[in-house]
Coordinates of C-alpha atoms in Angstrom, one line a residue:
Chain Z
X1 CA -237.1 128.1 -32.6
X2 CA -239.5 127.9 -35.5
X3 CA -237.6 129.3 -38.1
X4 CA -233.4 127.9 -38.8
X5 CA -232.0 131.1 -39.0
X6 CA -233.2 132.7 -36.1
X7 CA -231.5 129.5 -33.8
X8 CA -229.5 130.9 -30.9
X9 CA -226.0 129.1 -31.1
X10 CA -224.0 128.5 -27.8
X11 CA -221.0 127.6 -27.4
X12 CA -219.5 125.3 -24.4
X13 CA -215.9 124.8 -23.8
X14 CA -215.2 121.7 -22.5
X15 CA -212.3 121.5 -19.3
X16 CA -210.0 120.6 -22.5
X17 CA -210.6 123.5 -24.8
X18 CA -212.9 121.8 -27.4
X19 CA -215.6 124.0 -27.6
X20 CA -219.2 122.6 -28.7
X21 CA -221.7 124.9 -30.7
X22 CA -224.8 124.1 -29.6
X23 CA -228.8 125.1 -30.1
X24 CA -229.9 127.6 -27.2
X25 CA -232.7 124.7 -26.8
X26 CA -230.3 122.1 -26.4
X27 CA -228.0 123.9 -24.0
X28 CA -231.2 124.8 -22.1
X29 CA -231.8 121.0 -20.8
X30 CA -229.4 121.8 -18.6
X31 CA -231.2 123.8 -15.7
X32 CA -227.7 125.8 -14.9
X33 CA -227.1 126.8 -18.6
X34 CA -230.4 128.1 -18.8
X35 CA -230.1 129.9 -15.8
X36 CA -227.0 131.4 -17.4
X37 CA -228.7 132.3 -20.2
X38 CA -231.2 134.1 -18.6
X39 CA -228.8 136.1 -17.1
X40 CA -227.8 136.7 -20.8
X41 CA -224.6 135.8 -21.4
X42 CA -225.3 133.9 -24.8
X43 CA -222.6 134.9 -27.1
X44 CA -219.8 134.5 -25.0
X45 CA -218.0 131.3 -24.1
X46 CA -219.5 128.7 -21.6
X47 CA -216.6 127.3 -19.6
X48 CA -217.6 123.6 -18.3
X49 CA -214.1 123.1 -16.6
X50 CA -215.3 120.0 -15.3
X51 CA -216.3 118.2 -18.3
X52 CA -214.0 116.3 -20.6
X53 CA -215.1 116.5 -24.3
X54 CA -215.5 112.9 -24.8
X55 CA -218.5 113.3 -21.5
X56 CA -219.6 116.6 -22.6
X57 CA -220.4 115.1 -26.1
X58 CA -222.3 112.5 -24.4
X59 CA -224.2 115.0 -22.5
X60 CA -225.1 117.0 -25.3
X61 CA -226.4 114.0 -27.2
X62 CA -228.6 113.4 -24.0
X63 CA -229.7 116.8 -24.5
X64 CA -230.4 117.0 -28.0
X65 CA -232.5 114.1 -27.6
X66 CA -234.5 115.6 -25.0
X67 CA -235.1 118.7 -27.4
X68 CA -236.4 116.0 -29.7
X69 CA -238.6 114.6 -27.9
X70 CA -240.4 117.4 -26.1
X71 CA -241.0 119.7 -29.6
X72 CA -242.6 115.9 -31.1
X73 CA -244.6 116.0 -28.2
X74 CA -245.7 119.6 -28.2
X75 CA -247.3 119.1 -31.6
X76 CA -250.2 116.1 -30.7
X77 CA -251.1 113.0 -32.3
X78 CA -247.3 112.7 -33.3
X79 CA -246.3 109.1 -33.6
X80 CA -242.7 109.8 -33.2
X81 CA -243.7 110.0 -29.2
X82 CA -242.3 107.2 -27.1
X83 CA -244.3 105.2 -24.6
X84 CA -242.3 105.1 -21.2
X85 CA -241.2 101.4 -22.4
X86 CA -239.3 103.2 -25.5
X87 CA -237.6 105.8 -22.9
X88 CA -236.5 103.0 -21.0
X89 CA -235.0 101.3 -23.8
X90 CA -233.5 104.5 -25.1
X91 CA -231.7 105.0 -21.4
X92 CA -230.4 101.9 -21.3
X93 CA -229.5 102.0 -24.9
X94 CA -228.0 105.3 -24.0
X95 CA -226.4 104.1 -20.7
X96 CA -225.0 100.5 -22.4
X97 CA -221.3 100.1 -22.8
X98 CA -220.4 103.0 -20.3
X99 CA -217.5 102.2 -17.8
X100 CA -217.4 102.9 -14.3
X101 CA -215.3 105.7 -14.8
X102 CA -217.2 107.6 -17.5
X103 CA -220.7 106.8 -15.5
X104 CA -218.6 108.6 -12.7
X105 CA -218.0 111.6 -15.1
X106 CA -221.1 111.6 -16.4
X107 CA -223.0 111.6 -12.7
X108 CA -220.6 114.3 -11.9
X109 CA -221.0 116.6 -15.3
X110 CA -225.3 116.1 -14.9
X111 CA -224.8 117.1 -11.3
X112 CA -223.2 120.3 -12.1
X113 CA -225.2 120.8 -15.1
X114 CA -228.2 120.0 -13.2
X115 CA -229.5 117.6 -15.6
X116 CA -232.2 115.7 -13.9
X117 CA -233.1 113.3 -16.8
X118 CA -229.5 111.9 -17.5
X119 CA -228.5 112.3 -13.4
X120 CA -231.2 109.6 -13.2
X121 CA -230.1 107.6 -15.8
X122 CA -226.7 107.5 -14.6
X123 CA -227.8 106.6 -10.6
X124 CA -229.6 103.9 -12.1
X125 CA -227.3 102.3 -14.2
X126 CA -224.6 102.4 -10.5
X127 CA -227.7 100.9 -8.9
X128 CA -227.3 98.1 -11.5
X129 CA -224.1 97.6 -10.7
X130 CA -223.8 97.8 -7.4
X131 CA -226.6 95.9 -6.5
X132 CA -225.8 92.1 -5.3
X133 CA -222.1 92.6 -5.7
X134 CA -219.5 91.4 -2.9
X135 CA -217.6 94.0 -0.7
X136 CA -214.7 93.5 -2.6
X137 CA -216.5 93.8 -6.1
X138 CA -217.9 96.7 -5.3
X139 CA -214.1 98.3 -4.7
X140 CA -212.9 96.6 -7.7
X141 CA -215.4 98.1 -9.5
X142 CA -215.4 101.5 -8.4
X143 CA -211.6 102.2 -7.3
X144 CA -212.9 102.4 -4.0
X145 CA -210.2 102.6 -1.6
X146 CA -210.6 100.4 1.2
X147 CA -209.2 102.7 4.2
X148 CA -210.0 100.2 6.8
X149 CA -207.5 99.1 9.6
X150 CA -207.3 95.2 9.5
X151 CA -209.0 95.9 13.4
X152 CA -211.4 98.1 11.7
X153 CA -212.0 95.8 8.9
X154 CA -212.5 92.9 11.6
X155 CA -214.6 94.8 13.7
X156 CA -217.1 96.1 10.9
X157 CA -217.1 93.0 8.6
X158 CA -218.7 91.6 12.3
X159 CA -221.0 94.3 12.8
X160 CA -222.4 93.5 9.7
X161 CA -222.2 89.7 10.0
X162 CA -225.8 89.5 10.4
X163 CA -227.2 90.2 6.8
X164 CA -225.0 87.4 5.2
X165 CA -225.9 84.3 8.0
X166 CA -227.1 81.5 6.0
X167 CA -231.0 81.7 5.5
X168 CA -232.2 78.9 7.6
X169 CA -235.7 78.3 6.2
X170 CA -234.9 78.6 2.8
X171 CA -237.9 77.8 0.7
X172 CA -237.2 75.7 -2.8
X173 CA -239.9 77.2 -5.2
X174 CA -241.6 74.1 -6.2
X175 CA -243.4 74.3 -10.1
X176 CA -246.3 71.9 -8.9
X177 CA -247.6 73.8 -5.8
Chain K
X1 CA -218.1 141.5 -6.4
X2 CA -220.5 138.4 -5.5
X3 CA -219.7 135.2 -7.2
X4 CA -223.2 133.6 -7.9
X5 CA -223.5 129.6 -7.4
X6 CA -226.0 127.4 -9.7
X7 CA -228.9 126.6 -7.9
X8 CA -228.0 123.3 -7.0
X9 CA -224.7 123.5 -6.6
X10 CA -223.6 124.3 -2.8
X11 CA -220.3 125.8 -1.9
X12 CA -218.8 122.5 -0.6
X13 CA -219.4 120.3 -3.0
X14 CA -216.6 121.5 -4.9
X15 CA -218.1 122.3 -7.9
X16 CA -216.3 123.8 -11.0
X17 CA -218.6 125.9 -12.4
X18 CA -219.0 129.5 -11.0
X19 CA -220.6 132.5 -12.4
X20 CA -218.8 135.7 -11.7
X21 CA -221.2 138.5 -11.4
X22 CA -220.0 142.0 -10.7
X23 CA -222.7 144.1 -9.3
X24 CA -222.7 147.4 -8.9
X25 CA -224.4 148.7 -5.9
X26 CA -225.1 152.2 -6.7
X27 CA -227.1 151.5 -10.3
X28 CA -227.7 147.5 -9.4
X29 CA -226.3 147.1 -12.9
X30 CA -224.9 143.4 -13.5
X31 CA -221.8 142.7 -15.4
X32 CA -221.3 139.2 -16.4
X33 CA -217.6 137.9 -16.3
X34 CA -218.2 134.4 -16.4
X35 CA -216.4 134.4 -19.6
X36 CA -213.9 137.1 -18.8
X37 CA -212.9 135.0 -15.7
X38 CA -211.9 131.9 -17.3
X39 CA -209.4 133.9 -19.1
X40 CA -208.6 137.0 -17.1
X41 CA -208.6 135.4 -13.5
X42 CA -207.1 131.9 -14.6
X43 CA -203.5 132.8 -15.4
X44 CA -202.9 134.8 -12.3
X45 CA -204.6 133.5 -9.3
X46 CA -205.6 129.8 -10.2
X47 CA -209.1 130.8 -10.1
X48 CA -210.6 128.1 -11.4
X49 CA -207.8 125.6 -10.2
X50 CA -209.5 126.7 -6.7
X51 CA -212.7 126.3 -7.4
X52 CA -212.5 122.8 -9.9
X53 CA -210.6 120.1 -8.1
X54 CA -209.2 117.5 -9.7
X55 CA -211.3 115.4 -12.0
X56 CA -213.1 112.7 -10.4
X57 CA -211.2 109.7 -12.0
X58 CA -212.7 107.4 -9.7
X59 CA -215.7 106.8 -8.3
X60 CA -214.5 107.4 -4.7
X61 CA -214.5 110.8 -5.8
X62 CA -218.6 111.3 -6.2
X63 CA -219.9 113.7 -4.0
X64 CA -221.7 112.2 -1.1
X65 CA -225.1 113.9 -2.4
X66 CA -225.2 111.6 -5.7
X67 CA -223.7 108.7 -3.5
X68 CA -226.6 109.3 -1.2
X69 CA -229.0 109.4 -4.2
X70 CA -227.6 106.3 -5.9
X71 CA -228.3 104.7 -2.0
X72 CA -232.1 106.1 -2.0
X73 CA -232.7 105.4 -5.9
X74 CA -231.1 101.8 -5.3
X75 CA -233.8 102.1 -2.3
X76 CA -236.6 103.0 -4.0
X77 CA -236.7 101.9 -7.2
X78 CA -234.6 99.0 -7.6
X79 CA -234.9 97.2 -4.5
X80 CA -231.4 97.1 -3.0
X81 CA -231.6 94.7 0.4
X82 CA -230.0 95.1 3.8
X83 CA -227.7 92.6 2.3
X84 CA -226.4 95.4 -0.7
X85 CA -226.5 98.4 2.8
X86 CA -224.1 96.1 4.0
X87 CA -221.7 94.8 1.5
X88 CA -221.2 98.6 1.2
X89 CA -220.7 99.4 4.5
X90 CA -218.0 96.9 4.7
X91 CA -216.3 98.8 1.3
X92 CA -215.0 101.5 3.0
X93 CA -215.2 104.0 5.6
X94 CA -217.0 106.5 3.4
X95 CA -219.3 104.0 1.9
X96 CA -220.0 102.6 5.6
X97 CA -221.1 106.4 6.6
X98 CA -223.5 106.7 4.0
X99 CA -225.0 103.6 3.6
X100 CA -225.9 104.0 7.6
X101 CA -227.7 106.9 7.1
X102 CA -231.2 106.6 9.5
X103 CA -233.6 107.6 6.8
X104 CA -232.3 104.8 4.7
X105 CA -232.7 102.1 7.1
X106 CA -235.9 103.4 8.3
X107 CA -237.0 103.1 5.0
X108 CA -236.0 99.9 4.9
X109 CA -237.8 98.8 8.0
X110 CA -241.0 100.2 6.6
X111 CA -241.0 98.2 3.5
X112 CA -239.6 95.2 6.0
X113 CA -241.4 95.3 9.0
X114 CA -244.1 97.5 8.2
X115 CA -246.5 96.0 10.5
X116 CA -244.3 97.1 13.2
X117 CA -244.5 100.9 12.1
X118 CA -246.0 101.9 15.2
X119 CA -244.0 100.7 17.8
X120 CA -240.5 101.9 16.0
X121 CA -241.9 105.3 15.1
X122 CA -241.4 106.1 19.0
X123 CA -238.0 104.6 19.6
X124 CA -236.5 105.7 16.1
X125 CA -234.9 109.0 17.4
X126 CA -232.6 107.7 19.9
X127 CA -230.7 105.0 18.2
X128 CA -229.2 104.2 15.1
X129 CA -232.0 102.4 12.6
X130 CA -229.5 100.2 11.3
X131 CA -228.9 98.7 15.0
X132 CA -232.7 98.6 14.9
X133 CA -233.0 97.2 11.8
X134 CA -230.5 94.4 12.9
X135 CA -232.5 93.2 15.8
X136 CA -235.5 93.4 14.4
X137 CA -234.4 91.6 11.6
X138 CA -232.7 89.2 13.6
X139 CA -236.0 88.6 15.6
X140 CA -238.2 87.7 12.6
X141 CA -235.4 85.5 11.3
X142 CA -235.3 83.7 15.2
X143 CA -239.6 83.5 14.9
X144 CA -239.3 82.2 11.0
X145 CA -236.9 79.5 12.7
X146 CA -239.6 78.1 15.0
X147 CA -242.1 78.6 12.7
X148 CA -240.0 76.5 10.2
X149 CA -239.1 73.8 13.0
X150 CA -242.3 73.9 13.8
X151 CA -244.0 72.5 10.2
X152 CA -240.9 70.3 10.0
X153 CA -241.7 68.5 13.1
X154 CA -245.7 68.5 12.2
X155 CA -244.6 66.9 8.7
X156 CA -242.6 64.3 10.6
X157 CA -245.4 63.3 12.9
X158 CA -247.5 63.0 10.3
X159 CA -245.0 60.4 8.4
X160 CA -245.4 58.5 11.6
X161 CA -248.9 58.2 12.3
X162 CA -249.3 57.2 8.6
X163 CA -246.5 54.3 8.5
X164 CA -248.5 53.3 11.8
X165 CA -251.9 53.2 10.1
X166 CA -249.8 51.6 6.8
X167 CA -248.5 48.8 8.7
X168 CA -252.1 48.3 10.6
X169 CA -253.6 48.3 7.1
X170 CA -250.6 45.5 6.1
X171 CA -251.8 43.4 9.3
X172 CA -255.5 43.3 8.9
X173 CA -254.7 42.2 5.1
X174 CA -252.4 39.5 5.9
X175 CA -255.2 38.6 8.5
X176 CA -258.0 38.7 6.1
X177 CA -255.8 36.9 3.4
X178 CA -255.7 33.9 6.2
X179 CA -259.4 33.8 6.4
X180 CA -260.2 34.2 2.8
X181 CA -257.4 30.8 2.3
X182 CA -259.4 29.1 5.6
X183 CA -262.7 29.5 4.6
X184 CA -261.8 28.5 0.2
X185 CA -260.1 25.4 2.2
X186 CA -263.4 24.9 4.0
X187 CA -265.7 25.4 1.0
X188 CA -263.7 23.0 -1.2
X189 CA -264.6 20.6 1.8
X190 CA -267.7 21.3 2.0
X191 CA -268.1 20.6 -1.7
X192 CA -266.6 17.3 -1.2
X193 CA -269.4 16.3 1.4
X194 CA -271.6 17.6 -1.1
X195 CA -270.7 15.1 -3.7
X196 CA -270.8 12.5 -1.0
X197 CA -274.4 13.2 -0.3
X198 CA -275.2 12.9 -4.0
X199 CA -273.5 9.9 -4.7
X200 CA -275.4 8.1 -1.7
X201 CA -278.2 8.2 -3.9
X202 CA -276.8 5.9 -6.2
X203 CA -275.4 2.7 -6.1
X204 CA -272.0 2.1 -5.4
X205 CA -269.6 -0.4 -4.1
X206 CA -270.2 -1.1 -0.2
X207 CA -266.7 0.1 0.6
X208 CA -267.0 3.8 -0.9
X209 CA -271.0 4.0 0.0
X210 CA -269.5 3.3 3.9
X211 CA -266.8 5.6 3.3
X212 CA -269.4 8.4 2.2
X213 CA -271.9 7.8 4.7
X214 CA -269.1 8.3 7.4
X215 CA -268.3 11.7 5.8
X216 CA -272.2 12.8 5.7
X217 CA -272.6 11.7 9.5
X218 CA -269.3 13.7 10.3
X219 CA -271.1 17.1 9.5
X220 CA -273.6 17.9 11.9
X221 CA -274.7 21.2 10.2
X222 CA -276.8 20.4 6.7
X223 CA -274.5 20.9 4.2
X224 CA -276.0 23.4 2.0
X225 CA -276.6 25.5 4.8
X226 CA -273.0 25.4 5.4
X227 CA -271.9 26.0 1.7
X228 CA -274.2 29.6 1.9
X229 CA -272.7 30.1 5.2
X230 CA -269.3 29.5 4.0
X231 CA -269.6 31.7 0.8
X232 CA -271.3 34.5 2.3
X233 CA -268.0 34.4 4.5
X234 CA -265.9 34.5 1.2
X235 CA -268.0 37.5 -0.2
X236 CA -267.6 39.6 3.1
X237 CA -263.5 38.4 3.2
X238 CA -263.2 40.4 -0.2
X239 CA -264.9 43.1 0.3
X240 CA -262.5 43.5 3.6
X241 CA -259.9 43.3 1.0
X242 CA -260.9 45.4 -1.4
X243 CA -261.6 48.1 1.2
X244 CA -258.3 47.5 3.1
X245 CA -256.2 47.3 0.0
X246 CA -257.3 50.2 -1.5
X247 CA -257.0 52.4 2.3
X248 CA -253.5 51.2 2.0
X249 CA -253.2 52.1 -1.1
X250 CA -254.2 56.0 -0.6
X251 CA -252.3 55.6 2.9
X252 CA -249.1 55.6 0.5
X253 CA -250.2 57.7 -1.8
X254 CA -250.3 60.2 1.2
X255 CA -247.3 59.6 3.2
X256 CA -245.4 59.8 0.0
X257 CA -246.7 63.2 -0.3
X258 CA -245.7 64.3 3.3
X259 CA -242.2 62.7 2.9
X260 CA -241.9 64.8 -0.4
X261 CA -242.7 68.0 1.2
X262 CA -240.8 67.5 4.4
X263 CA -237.6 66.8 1.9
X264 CA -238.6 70.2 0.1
X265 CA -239.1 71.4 3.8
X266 CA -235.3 70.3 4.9
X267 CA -233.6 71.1 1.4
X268 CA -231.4 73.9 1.4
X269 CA -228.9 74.6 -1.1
X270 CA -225.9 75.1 0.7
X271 CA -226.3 72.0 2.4
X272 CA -226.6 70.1 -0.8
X273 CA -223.1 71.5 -2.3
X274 CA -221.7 70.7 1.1
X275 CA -222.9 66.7 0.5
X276 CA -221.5 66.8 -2.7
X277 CA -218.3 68.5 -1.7
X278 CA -217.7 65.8 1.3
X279 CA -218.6 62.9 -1.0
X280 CA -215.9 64.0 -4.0
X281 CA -213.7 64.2 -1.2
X282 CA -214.0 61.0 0.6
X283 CA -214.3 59.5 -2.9
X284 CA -210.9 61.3 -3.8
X285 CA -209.5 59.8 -0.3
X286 CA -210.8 56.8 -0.7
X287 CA -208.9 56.2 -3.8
X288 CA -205.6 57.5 -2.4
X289 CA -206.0 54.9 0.4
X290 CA -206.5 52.3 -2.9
X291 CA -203.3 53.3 -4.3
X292 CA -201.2 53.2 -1.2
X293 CA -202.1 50.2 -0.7
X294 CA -201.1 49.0 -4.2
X295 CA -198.1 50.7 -3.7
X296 CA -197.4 48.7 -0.4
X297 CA -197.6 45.8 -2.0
X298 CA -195.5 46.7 -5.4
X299 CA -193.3 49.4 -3.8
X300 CA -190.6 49.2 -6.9
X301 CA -193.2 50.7 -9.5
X302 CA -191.8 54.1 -10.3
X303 CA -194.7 54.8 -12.5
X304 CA -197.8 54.5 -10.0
X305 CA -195.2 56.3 -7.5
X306 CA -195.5 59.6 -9.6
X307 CA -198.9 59.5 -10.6
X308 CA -199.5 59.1 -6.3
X309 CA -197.4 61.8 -6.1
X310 CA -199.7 64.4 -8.3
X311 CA -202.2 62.7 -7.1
X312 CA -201.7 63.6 -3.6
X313 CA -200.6 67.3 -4.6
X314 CA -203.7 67.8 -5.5
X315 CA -205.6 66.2 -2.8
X316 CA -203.7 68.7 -0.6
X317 CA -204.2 71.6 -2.5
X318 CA -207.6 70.6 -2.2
X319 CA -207.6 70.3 1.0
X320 CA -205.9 74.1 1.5
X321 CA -208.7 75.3 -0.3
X322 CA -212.0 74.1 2.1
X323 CA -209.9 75.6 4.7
X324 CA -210.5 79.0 3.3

């Protein structure tokens, strides 16, 4: 790690052939490639047959950064480390301009790779979107097929009736009091 | 041969990536055809076709644990509401399964309800906590009701006592006005028998001095006495005033305040846009009614006729649309 030339390289193949040469550090973010490279396999191939190259190069930046910041923090006093307002700047920096359909990949590719950093990232950015959106929203936003039966439909839009009654006592938030 | 599954990763969640370890028994050496596999395996049996389903174009297609996680993150971190449980529920069949997971909604009830920990704790196991959730929910909304009803019939109780004491205040002023304007009528009097008294000290013409003397006799009270009398009445008559005007005066201050907050009290939103939506519309129907009756009376105007025409469209599209 210290020294350049001694850098293990990996090499990941994304599910459409592109292979990535990575650090070994990099690649070990991700708790299943390090448990893969502890079961030494390092200079072959790393099939990720789930990961498109445009996600898997997101992941890896994710990753690189992560090397980043743990080796500034190793060495102390470094003022390259981040408070926890930076990180949350840098994941929704990271996170910004990602559709539902790459946040999907991305959930999917940190699941298998079990990143638990950028899995949280991306669960957090859904909970932004899903939260305080409309039924049909929701399904707009997320090709979610709606599978109800009209009957069904009926019967569970009333089972849930409750939540969306009109708040009788609603309180306007006066500036004086 | 024993195929080795990340840590995480169980066998139904249809995961892609697989390590193929061949172990041999005997020595408990390892071979490693991860690698191999992908190439050896693929052509021929669809290995990895089997093990990698499609990719997950759509989010439909998350496993259920990271949908579950999103639902507990949303939970825990962000603050999701029974209201985001159930716009979910309603999604789809899937989403309605997950979102009505117990350990969500008990979750829910504890950040809710959570004086009511104990007595749910018991009950929990044997029904659904979003039923539970629902009733409980539905009986602090019922007790928020009263509650609400309740201040909103205090505040109006109040406006009436104080519009009671208000006009009370108004009466004793107008009361105390009269007095004041008696008693300055009677002092001005007073004064005029005191100028009489005077003037009988000197010498006039027989005519007035009778006339003055018959005004002295008339008051059988000495005059000055009188005067004192009479101003002392004046003094306490303004005072009265003072004191009642000013009561009055804070009386309003205060029943302006309780008819402020009991407007703040009944103010709700939705009934606001509802007023404004009726008035645009009786507005826009009242001005349909103008033209017809325009039109009545100049039927040959093909102008106006086309511009009632549109205008009418669009009252009734308007009209389709509350219905909705």
């Amino acid at each position: 790690m210290s020294e350049s030339t001694e850098k293990k390289m990996v090499r990941l193949r994304s599910s459409d052939g592109e292979v990535f040469e990575v650090e070994e550090s990099v690649a070990k973010v991700a708790k299943t490639l390090q448990d893969m490279l502890e079961e030494d396999c390092a200079d072959a191939v790393i099939p990720i047959t789930c990961v498109r190259a445009p996600i898997l190069t997101k992941v890896i930046d994710y990753c690189k950064d992560q090397v980043m910041i743990s080796s500034s923090s190793s060495t102390t006093n470094n003022p390259n480390e981040r408070t926890e307002q930076e990180r949350k700047a840098w994941g929704q920096k990271f996170m910004e301009g990602v559709d539902s359909s790459t946040l999907c990949e991305l959930l999917v590719a940190s699941n298998f790779l079990n990143i638990e950093g950028l899995l949280n990232l991306g669960v957090d950015k859904m909970v932004s979107m899903i939260q305080g959106k409309y039924p049909q929203e929701i399904r707009d936003m997320f090709n979610v097929v709606n599978d109800f039966t009209p009957e069904e439909e009926e019967e569970i839009r009333n089972q849930n009736a409750w939540a969306f009654e009109r708040d009788p006592y609603y309180k306007k938030r006066s500036s004086s009091k | 041969m024993q195929i080795i599954w990340p840590s995480r990763l169980s066998p139904n969640s249809k995961s892609a990536f697989v390590s193929v370890i061949l172990q041999n028994r005997s020595t408990s050496e390892r071979t490693d055809f991860t690698s191999i596999g992908a190439n050896w395996i693929q052509p021929s049996f669809g290995f990895w076709e089997f093990f990698c389903f499609e990719r997950p174009k759509k989010m439909s297609m998350l496993p259920d644990e990271i949908w579950s996680r999103v639902l507990e993150f949303g939970l825990e971190v962000s603050g999701f509401t029974f209201r985001d449980l159930c716009c979910l529920a309603i999604s789809s069949r899937r989403l309605n399964r997950l979102s009505s997971e117990n350990s969500l909604w008990s979750r829910l009830l504890a950040v809710d309800f959570p004086l009511d920990a104990s007595s749910w704790t018991s009950d929990l196991w044997n029904r659904s906590s979003k039923a539970f959730y629902r009733t409980r929910f539905e009986k602090d909304k019922e007790r928020k009701l009263a509650a609400h009803r309740r201040t909103v019939l205090s505040v109006e109780s109040d406006i009436a006592i104080r519009s009671k004491n208000l006009k009370d205040l108004q009466l004793q002023l107008m009361k105390e006005e009269g007095k004041l304007k008696a008693t300055m009528a009677e002092l001005a009097n007073m004064e005029r028998i005191r100028q009489a008294t005077t003037a009988l000290n000197v010498w006039q013409p027989q005519v007035v001095r009778g006339w003055q003397e018959q005004i002295v006799e008339q008051s059988a009270v000495p005059v000055e006495h009188r005067i004192q009398a009479l101003e002392m009445e004046l003094k306490v008559c303004k005072t009265q005033i003072a004191v009642a005007s000013k009561a009055y005066k804070g009386q309003k201050q205060k029943l302006e305040a309780s008819k402020e907050w009991l407007a703040s009290l009944k103010y709700h939103p939705l009934d606001e846009f509802k007023l404004e939506r009726e008035t645009t519309n009786t507005r826009k129907h009242k001005r349909l009614m103008k033209r017809k009756a325009s039109m009545e009376e100049n039927p040959f105007e093909g102008e106006e006729g086309d511009d009632r025409g549109s205008e009418k469209n669009a009252c009734v599209s308007n009209g389709s649309c509350y219905d909705v």
